[in-house]
Coordinates of C-alpha atoms and ligand atoms in Angstrom, one line a residue:
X26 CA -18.4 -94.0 62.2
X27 CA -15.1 -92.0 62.1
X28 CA -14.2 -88.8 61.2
X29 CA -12.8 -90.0 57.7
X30 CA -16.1 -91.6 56.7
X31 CA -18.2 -88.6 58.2
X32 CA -16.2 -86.3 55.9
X33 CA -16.8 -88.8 53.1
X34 CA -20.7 -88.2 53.6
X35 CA -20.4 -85.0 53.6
X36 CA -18.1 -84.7 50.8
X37 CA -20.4 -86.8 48.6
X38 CA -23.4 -84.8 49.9
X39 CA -22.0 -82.0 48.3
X40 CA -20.3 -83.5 45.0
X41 CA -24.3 -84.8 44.6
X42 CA -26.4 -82.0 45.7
X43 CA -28.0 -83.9 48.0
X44 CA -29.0 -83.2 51.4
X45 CA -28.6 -85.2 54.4
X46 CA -29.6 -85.9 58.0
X47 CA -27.5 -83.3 60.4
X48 CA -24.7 -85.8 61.6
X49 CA -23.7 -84.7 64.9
X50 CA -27.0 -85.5 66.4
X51 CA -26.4 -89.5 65.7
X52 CA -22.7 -89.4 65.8
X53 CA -22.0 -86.9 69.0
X54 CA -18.9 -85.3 68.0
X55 CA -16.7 -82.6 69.8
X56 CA -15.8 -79.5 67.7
X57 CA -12.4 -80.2 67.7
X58 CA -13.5 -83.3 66.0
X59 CA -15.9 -81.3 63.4
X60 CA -13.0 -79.4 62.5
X61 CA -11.1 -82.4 61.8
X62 CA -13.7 -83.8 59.9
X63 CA -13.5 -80.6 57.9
X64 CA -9.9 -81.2 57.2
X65 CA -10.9 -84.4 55.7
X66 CA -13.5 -83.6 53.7
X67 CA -11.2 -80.8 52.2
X68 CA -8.8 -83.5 51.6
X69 CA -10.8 -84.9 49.4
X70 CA -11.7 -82.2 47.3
X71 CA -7.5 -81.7 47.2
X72 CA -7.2 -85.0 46.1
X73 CA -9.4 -84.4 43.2
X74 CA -7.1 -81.5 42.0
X75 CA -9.0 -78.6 43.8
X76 CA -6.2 -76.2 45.3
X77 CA -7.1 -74.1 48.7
X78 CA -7.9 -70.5 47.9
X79 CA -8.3 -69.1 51.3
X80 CA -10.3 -69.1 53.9
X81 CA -14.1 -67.6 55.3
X82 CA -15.2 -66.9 58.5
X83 CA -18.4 -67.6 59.7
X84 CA -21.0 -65.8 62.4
X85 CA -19.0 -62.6 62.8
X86 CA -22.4 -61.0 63.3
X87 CA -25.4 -61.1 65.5
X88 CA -27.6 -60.8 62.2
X89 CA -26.0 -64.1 61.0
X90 CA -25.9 -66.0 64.5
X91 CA -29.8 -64.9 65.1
X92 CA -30.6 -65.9 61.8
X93 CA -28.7 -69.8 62.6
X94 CA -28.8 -70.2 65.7
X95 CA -25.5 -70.6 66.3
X96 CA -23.4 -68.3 68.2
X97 CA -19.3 -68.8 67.9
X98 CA -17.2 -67.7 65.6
X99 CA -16.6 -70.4 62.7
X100 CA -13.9 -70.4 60.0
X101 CA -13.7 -72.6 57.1
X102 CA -11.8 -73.4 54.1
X103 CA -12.7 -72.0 49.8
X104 CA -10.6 -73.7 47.3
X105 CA -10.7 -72.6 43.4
X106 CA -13.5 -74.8 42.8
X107 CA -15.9 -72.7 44.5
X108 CA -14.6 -69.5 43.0
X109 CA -16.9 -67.8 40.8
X110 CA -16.0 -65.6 38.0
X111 CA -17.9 -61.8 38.1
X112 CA -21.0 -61.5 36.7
X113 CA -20.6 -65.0 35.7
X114 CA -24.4 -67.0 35.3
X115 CA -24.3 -70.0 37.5
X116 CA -26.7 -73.2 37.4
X117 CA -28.3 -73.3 40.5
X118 CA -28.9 -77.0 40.1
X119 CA -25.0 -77.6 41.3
X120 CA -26.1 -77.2 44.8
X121 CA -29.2 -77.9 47.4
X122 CA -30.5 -75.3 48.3
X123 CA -28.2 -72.2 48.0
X124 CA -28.1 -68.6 49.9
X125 CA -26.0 -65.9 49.2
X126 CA -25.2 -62.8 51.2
X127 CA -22.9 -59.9 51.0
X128 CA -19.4 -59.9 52.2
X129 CA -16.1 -58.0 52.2
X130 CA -13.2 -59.7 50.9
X131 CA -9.2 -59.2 51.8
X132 CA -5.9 -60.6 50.1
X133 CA -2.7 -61.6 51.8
X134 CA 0.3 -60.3 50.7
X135 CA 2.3 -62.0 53.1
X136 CA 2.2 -65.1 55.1
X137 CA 0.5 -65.1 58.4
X138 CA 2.2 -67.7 60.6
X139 CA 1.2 -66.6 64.1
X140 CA -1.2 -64.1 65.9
X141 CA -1.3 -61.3 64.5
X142 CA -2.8 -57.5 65.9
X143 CA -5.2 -54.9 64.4
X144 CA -2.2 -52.6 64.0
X145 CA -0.1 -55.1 62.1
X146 CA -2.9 -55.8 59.6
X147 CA -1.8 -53.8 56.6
X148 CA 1.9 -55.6 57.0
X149 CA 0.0 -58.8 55.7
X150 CA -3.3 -57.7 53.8
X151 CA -2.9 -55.6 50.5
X152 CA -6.1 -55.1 49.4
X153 CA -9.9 -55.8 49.5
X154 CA -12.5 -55.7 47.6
X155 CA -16.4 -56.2 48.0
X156 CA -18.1 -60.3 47.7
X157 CA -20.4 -62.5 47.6
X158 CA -20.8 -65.9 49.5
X159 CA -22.8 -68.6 48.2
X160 CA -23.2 -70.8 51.2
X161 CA -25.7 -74.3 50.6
X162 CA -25.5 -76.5 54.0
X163 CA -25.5 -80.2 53.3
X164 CA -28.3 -80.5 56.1
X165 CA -32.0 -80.9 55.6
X166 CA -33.7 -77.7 56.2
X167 CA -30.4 -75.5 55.9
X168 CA -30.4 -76.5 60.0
X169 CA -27.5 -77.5 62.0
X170 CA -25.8 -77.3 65.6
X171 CA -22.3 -75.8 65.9
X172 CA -20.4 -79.0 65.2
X173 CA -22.2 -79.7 62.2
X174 CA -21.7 -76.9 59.9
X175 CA -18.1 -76.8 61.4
X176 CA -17.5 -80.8 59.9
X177 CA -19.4 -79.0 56.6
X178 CA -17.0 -76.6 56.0
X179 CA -19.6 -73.8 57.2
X180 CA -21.6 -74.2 54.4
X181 CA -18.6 -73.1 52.0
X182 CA -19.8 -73.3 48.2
X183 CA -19.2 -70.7 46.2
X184 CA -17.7 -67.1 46.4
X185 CA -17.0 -64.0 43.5
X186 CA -15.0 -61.5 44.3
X187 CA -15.0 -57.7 43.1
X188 CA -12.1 -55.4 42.5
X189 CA -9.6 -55.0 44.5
X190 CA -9.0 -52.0 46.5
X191 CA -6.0 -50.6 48.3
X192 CA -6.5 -50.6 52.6
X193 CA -6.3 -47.0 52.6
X194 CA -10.5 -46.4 52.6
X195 CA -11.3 -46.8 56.2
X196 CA -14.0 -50.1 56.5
X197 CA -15.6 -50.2 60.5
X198 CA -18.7 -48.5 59.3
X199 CA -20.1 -48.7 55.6
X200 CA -23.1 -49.8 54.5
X201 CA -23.3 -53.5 53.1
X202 CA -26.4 -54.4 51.1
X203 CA -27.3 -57.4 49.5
X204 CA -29.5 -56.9 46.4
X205 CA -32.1 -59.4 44.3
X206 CA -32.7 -57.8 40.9
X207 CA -34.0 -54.6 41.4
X208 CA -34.3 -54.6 45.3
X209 CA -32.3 -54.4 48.3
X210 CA -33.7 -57.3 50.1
X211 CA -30.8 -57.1 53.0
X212 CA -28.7 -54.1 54.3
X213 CA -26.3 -54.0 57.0
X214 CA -23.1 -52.1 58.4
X215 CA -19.8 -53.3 58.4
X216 CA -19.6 -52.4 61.9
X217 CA -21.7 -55.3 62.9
X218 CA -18.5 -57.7 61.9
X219 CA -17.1 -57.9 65.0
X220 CA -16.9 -53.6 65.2
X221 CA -14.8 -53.9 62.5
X222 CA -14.3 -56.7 59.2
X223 CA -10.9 -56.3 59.7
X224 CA -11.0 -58.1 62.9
X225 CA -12.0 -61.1 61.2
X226 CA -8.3 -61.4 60.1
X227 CA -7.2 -61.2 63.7
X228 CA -9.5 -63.6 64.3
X229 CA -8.3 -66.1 62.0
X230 CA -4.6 -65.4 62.6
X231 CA -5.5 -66.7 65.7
X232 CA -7.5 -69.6 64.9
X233 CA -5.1 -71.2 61.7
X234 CA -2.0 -70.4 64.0
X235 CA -3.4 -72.1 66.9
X236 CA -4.4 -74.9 64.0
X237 CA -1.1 -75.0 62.4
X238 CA -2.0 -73.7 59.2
X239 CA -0.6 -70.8 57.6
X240 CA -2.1 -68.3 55.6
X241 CA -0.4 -67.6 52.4
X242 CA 0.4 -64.7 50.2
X243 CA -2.2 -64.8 47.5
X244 CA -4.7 -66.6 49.0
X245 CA -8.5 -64.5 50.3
X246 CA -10.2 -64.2 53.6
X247 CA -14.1 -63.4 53.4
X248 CA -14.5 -61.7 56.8
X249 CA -18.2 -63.1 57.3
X250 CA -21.4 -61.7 56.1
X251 CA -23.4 -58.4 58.1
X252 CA -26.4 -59.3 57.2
X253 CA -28.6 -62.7 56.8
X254 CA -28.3 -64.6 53.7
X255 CA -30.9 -65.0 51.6
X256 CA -32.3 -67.9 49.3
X257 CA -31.6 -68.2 45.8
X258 CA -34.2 -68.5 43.2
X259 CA -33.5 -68.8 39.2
X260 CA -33.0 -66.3 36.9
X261 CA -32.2 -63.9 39.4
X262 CA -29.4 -61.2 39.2
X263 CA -27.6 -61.2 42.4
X264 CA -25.4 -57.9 43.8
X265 CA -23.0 -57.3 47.0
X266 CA -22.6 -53.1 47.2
X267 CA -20.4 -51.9 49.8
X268 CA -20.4 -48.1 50.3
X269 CA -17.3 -46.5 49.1
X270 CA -15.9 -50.5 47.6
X271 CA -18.2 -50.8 44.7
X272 CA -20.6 -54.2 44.0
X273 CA -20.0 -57.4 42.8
X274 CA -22.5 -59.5 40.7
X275 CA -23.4 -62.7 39.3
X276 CA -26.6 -64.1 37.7
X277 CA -28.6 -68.0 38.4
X278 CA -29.9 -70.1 36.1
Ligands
OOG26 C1 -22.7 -70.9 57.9 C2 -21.8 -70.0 57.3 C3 -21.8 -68.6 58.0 C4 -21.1 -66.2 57.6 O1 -20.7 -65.3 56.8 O2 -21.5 -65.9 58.7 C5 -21.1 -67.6 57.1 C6 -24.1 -70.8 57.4 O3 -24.8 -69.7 57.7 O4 -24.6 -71.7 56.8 O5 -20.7 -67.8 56.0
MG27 MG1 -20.3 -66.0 54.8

């Protein structure tokens, strides 16, 4: 099988909310190939009319590697499709078996075309704002090696985003909670992105320019979660709250 026609299964994993057999076990890919495969499979959601929103990145933190198993850093693509409005209620039947954790949001202001530093961050970001990340693998058993939830588009399904905040509220060390009606049933620090969530766009600079694909004015980065991520269940109310950003809520049905 090729890379197209992996990115097909995939694809159609997803548009049926079905899960499948991890692929890279039978199939032996590189990760250069499971990122191409991801390109493909986002192709095909373009080709249906979906437009790219931005991008997430994935095992910034120990809690989420430990909790996977998998331990690089992983970036993927969001497109509108997957964009959730606040406190909107979502079926949960449109996926397999979703998670959600808490996140911190950013928005470009200006394209990023190469590199970019820590200091030069606030010459490209304009704001942020707290999240939430629904991620559903297409794999049985939400299990998966490195290459495969790279060729999945690391799991990307759904994201809502809260208001947006100017960069002047310093962000290395705030506490990050993820709460399930009434309780907190994960809490973090936003220290535990990679020292700081604002790294996360460093990272990516690197990784799209490196890539070929530019960042563009408008578009989101979700820095990657602090904590675990946690199952969904029906008729559940589900809230980010980020010290000193506010929360950010939806509800399942
Ligand atoms: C992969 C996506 C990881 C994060 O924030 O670390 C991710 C997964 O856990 O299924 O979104
Ligand atoms: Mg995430």
């Amino acid at each position: 099988m090729n890379n197209e026609e992996i990115a097909k299964i995939l694809d159609q994993a997803a548009k049926d909310a079905t899960a499948i057999q991890q692929m890279g076990e039978k199939h032996d890919f590189s990760l250069e190939d499971a990122y191409e495969i991801q390109r493909h499979s986002i192709n095909r959601r373009l080709d249906r009319g979906e437009k790219i929103t931005g991008f997430k990145l994935g095992f910034t933190s120990r809690a989420k590697m430990e909790q996977m198993g998998v331990h690089d850093l992983i970036w993927g693509i969001l497109t509108d499709e997957m964009e959730l409005k606040p406190q909107e209620e979502v079926n949960l039947d449109r996926w397999i078996h979703p998670r959600a954790e808490p996140e911190i949001a950013f928005r470009i202001s200006k394209d990023i075309e190469e590199s970019i530093g820590l200091k030069e961050i606030h010459k490209y970001v304009d704001a942020m704002a707290p999240a939430l990340e629904i991620i559903d693998s297409r794999y049985e058993n939400f299990k998966f090696s490195l290459e495969d939830v790279v060729a999945d588009n690391c799991s990307s399904t759904g994201y809502v985003i809260g208001d947006w905040l100017d960069l002047n509220t310093e962000i290395s060390d705030l506490d990050i909670d993820l709460r399930i009606d009434t309780h907190v049933v994960q809490s973090g620090k936003t220290s535990a992105i990679l020292n700081n969530p604002l790294q996360s766009l460093v990272e990516l600079s690197r990784l799209a320019s490196k890539a070929g694909i530019i960042i563009q004015e408008g578009q989101v980065v979700l820095a990657g979660a602090a904590t675990a991520a946690v199952y969904l269940e029906k008729n559940q109310h589900v809230e980010a709250q980020v010290e000193e950003l506010g929360n950010i809520s939806f509800q399942t049905k």
